[in-house]
JSON list of C-alpha atoms in Angstrom, two decimals:
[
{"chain": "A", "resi": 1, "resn": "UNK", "atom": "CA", "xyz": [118.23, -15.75, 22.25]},
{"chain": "A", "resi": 2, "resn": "UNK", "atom": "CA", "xyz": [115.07, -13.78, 22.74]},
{"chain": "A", "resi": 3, "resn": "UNK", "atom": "CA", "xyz": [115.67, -10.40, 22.98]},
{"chain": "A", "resi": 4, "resn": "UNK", "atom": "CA", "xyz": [113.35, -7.38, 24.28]},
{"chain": "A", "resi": 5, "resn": "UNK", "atom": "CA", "xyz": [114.33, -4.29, 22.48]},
{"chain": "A", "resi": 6, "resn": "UNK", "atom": "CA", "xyz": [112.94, -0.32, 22.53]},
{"chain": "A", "resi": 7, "resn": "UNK", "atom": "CA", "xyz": [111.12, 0.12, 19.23]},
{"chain": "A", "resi": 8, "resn": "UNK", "atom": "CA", "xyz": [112.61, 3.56, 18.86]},
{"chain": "A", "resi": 9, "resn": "UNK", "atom": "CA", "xyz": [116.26, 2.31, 18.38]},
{"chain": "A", "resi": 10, "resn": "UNK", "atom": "CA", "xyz": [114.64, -0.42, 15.43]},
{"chain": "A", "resi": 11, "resn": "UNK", "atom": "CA", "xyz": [113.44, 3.16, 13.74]},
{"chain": "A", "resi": 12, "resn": "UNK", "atom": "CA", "xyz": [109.91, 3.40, 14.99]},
{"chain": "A", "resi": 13, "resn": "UNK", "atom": "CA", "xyz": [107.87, 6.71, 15.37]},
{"chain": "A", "resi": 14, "resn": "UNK", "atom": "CA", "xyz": [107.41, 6.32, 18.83]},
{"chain": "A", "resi": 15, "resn": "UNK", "atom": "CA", "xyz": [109.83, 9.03, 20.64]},
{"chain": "A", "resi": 16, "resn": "UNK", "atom": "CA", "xyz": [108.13, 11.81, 22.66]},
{"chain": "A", "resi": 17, "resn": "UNK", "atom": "CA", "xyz": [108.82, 13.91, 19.44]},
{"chain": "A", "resi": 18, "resn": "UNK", "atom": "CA", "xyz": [107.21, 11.44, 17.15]},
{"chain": "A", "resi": 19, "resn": "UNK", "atom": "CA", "xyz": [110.96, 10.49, 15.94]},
{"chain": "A", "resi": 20, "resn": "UNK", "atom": "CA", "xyz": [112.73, 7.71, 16.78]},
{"chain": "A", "resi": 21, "resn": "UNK", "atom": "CA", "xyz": [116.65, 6.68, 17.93]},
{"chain": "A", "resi": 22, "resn": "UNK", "atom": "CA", "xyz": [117.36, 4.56, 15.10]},
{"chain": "A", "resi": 23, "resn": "UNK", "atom": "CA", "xyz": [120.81, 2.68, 15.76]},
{"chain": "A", "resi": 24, "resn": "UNK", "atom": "CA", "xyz": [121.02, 1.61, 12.57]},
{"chain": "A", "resi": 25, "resn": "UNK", "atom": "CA", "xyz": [120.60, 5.33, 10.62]},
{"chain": "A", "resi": 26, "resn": "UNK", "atom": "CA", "xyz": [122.09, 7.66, 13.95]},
{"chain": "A", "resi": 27, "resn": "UNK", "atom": "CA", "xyz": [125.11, 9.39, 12.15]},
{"chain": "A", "resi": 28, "resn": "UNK", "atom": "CA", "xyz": [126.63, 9.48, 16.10]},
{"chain": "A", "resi": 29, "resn": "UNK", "atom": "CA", "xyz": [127.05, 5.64, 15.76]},
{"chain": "A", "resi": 30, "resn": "UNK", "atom": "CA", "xyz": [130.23, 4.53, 13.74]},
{"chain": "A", "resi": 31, "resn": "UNK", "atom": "CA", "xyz": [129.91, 1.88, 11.30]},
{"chain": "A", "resi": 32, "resn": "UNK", "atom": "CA", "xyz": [131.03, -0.91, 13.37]},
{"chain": "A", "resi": 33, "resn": "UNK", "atom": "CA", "xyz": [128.53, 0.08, 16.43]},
{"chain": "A", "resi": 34, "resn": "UNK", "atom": "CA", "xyz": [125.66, 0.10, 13.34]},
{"chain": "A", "resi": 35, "resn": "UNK", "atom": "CA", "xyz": [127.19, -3.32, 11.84]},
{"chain": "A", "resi": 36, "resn": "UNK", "atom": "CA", "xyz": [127.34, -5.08, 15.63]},
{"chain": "A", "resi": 37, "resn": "UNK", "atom": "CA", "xyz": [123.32, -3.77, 16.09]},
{"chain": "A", "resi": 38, "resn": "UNK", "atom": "CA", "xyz": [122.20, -5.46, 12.73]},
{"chain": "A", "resi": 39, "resn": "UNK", "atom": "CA", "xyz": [124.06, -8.22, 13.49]},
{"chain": "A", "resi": 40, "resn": "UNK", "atom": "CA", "xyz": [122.58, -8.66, 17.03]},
{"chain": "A", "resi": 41, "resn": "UNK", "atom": "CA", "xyz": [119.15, -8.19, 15.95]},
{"chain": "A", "resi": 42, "resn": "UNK", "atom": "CA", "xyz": [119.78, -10.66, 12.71]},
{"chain": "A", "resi": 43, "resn": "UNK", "atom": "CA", "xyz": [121.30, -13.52, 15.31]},
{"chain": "A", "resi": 44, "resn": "UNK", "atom": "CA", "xyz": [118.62, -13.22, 18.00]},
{"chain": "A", "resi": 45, "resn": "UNK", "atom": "CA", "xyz": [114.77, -13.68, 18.56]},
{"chain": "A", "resi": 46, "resn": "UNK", "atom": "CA", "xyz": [113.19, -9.66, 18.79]},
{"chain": "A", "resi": 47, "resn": "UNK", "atom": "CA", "xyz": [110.55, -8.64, 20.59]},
{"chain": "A", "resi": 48, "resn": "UNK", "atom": "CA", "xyz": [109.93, -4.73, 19.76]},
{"chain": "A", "resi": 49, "resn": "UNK", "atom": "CA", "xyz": [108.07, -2.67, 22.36]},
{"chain": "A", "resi": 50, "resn": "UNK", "atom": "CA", "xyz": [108.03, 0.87, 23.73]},
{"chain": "A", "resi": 51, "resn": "UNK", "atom": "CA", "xyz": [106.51, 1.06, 27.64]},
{"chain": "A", "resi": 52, "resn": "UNK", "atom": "CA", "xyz": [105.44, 4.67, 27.08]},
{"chain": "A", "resi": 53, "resn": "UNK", "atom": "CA", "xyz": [103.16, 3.83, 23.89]},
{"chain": "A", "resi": 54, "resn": "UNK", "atom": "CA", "xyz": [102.13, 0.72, 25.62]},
{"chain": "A", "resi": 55, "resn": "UNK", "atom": "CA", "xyz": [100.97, 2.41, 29.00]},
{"chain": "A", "resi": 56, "resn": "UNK", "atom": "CA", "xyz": [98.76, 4.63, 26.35]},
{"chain": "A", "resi": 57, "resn": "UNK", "atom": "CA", "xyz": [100.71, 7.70, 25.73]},
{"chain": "A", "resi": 58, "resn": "UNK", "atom": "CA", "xyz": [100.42, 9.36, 22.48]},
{"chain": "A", "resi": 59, "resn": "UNK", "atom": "CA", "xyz": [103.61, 9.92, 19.50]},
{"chain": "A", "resi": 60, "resn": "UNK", "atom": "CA", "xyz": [104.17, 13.18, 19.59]},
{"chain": "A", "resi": 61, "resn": "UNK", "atom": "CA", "xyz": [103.67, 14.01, 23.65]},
{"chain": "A", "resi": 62, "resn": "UNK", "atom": "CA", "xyz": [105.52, 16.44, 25.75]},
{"chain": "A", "resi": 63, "resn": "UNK", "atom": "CA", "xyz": [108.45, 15.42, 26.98]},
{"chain": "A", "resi": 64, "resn": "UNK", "atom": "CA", "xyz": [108.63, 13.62, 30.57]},
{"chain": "A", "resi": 65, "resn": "UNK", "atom": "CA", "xyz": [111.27, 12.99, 33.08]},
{"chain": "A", "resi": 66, "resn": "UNK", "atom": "CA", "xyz": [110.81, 10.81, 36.90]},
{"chain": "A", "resi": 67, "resn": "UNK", "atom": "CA", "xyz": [110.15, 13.40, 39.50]},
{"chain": "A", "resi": 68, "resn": "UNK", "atom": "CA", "xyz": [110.17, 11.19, 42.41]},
{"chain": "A", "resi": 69, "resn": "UNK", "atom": "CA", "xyz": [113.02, 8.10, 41.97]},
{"chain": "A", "resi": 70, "resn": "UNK", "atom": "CA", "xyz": [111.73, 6.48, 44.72]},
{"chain": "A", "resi": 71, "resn": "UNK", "atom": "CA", "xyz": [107.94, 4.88, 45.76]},
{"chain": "A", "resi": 72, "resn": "UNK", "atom": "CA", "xyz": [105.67, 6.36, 45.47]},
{"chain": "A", "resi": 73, "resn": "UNK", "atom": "CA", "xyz": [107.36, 7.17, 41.82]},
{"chain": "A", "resi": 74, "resn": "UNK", "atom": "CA", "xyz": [106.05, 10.32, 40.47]},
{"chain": "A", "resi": 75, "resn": "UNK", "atom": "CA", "xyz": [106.75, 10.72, 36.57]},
{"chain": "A", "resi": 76, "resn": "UNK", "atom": "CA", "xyz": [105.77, 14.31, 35.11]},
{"chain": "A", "resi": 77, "resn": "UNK", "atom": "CA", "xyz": [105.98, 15.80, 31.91]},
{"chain": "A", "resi": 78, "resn": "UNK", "atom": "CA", "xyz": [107.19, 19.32, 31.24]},
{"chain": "A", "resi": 79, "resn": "UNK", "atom": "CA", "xyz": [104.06, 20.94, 31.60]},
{"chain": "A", "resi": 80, "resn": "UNK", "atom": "CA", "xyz": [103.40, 19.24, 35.07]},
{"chain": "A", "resi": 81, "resn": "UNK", "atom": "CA", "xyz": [100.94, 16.89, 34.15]},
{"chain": "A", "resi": 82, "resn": "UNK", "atom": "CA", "xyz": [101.30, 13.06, 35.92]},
{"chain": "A", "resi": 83, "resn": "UNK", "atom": "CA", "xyz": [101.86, 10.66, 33.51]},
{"chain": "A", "resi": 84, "resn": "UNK", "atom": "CA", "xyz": [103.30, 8.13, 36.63]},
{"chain": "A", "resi": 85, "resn": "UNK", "atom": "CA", "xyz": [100.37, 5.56, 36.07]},
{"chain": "A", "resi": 86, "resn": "UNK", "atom": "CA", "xyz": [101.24, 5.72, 31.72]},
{"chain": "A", "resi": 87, "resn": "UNK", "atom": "CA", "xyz": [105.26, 5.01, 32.65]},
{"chain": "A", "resi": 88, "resn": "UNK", "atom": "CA", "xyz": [103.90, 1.86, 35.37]},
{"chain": "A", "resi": 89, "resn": "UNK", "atom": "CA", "xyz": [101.44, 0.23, 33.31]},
{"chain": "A", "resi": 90, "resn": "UNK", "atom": "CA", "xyz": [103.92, -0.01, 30.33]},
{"chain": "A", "resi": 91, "resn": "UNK", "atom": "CA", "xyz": [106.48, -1.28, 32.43]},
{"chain": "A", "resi": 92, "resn": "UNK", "atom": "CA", "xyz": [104.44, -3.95, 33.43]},
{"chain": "A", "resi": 93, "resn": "UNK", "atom": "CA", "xyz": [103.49, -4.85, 30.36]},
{"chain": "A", "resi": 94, "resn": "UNK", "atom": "CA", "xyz": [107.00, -4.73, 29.15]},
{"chain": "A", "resi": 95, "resn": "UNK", "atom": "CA", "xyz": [107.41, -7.57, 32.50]},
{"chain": "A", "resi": 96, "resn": "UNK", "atom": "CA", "xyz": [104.55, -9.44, 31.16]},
{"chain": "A", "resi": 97, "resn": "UNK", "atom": "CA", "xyz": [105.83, -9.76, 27.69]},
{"chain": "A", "resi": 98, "resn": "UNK", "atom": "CA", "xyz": [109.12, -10.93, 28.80]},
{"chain": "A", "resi": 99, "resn": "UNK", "atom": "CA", "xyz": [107.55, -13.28, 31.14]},
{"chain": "A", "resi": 100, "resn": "UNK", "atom": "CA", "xyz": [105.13, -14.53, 29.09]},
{"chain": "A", "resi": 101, "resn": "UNK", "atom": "CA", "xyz": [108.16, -15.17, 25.87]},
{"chain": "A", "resi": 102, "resn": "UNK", "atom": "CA", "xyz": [110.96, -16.15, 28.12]},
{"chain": "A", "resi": 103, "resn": "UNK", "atom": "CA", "xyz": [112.73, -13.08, 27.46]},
{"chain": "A", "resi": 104, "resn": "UNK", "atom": "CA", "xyz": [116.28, -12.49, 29.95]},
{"chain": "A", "resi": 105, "resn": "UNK", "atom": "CA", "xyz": [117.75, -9.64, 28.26]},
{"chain": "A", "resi": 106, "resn": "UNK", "atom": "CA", "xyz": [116.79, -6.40, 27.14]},
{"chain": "A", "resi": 107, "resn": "UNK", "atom": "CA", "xyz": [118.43, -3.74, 24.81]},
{"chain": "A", "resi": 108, "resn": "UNK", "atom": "CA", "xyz": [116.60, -0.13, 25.95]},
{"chain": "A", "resi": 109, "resn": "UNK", "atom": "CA", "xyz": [116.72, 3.59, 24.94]},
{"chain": "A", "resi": 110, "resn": "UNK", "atom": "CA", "xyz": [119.43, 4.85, 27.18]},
{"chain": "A", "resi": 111, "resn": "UNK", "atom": "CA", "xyz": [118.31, 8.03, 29.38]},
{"chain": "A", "resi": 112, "resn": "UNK", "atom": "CA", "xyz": [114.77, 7.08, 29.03]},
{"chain": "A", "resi": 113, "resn": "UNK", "atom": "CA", "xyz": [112.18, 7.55, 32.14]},
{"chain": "A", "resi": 114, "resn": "UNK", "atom": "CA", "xyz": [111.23, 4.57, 30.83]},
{"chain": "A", "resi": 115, "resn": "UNK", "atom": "CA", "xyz": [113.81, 2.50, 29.49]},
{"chain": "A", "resi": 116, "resn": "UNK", "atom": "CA", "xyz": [117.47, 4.17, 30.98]},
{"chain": "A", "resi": 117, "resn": "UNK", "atom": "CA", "xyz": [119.52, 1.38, 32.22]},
{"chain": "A", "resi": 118, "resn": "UNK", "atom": "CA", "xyz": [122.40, 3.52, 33.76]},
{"chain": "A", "resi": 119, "resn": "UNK", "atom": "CA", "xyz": [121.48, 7.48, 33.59]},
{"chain": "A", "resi": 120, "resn": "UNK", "atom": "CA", "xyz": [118.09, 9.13, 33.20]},
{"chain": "A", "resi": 121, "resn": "UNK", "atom": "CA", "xyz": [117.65, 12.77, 33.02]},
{"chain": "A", "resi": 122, "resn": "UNK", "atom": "CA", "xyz": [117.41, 14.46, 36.68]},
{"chain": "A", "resi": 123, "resn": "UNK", "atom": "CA", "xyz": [113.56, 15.20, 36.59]},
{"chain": "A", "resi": 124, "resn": "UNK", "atom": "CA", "xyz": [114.19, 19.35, 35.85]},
{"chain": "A", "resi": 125, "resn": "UNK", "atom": "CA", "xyz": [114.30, 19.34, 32.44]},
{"chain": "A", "resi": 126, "resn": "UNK", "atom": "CA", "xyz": [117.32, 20.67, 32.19]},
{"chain": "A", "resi": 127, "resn": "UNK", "atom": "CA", "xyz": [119.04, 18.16, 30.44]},
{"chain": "A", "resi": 128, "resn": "UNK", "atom": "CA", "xyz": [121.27, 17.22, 33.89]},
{"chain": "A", "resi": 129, "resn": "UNK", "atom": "CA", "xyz": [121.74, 12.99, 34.04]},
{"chain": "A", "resi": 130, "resn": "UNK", "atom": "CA", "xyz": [121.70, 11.37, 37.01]},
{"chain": "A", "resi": 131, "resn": "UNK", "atom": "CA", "xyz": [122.66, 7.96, 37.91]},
{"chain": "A", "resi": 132, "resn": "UNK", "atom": "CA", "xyz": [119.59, 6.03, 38.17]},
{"chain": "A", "resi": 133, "resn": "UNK", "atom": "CA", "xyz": [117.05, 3.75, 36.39]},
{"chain": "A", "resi": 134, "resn": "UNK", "atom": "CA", "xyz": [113.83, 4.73, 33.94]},
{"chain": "A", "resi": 135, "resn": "UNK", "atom": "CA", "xyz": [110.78, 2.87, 35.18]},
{"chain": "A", "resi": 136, "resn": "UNK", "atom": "CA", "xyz": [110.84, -0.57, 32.79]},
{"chain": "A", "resi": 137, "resn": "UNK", "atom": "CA", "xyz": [114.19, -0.83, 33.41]},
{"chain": "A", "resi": 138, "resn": "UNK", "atom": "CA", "xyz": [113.94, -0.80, 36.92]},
{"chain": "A", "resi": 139, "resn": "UNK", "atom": "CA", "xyz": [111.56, -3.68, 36.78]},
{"chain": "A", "resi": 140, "resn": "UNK", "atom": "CA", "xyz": [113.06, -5.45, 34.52]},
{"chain": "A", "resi": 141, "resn": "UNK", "atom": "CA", "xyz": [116.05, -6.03, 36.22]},
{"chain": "A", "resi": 142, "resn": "UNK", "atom": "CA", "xyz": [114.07, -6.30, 39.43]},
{"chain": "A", "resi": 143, "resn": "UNK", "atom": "CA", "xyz": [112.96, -9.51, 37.82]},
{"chain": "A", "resi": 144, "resn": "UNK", "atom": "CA", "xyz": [115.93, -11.07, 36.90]},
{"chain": "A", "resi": 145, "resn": "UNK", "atom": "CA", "xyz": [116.01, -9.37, 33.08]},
{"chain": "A", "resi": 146, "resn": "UNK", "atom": "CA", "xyz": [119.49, -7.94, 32.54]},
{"chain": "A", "resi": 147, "resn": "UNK", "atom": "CA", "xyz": [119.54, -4.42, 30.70]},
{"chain": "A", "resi": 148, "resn": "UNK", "atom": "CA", "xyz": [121.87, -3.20, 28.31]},
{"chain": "A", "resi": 149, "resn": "UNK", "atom": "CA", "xyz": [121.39, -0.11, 26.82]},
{"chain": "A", "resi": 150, "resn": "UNK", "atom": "CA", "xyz": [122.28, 0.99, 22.60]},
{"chain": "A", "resi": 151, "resn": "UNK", "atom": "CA", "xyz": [125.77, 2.12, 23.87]},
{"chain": "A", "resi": 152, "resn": "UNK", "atom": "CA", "xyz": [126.33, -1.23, 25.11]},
{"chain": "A", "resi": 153, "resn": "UNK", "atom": "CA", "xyz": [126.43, -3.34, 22.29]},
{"chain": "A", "resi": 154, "resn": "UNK", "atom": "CA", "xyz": [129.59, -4.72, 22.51]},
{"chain": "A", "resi": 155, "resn": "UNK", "atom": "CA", "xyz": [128.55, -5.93, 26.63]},
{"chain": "A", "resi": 156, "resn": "UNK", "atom": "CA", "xyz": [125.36, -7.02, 24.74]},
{"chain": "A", "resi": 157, "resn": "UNK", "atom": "CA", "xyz": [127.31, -9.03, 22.17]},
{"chain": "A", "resi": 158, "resn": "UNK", "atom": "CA", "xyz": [129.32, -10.78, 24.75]},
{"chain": "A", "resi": 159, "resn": "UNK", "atom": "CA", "xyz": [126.31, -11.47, 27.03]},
{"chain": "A", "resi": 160, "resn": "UNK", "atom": "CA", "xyz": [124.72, -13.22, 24.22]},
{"chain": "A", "resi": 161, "resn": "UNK", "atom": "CA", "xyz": [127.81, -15.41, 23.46]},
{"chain": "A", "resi": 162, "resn": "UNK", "atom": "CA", "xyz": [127.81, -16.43, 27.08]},
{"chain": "A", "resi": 163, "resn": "UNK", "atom": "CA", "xyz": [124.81, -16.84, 27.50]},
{"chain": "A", "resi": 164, "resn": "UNK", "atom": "CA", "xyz": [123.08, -18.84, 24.97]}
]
């Protein structure tokens, strides 16, 4: 199965601190959670992309959280500057990949602006979560793409089974 997945959580330097969210090397996954993610990439078609680096943001860049959850979305970083039209155009590119490969699932950074499936932070900086969808996500699954996120591997695994 073709399978969209945040390039941070394959170990690219793309986070907003110029890190990444390796899966495969986070010491807060257990050894079965890292063994499933190798496995899932190894069995399935990947197609690595991060939205924010795509809609021309730099690695490192201050952090950013969505302001405004609903349109007109407003996405600013700490220091107040809008980065809303960044967030959108990678998004759409993300959509445009996935269109233009087939792709019908998606494994994204969880708590993203971008890429959160389920919780993103609260738009304070604060660190509070709020049930609610990053930007790609959101269009993604507007579009018929279903979104797991990297605490959902085992959901992910079964999807795949199902569905292939």
């Amino acid at each position: 199965m073709k399978l969209l997945v945040s390039s941070c959580l394959l170990g690219e330097d793309v986070r907003y601190d110029g890190g990444n969210s390796s899966v495969a090397f986070n010491p807060k996954f257990s050894f079965s959670s890292k063994e499933l993610f190798m496995d899932i990439l190894c069995d399935n078609e990947v197609y690595s992309l991060c939205p924010e680096v795509k809609g021309g943001l730099s690695t490192p860049r201050d952090p950013a959280e969505i302001t405004s959850v609903e349109k007109p979305f407003k996405v600013e970083t700490i220091n107040k500057e809008d980065v809303t039209i960044n967030f959108l155009l990678g998004a759409k590119k993300a959509l445009e990949l996935c269109q233009e490969e087939g792709i019908k699932v998606a494994l994204l950074k969880s708590k993203s602006p971008s890429c959160g499936n389920t919780k993103i932070y609260d738009g304070t900086f604060t660190g509070n979560l709020v049930e609610n969808q990053g930007l790609t996500a959101r269009l993604l699954s507007e579009n018929g793409i279903t979104v797991f996120n990297e605490t959902q591997l085992k959901e992910l695994e079964q999807f795949i089974r199902t569905n292939k």
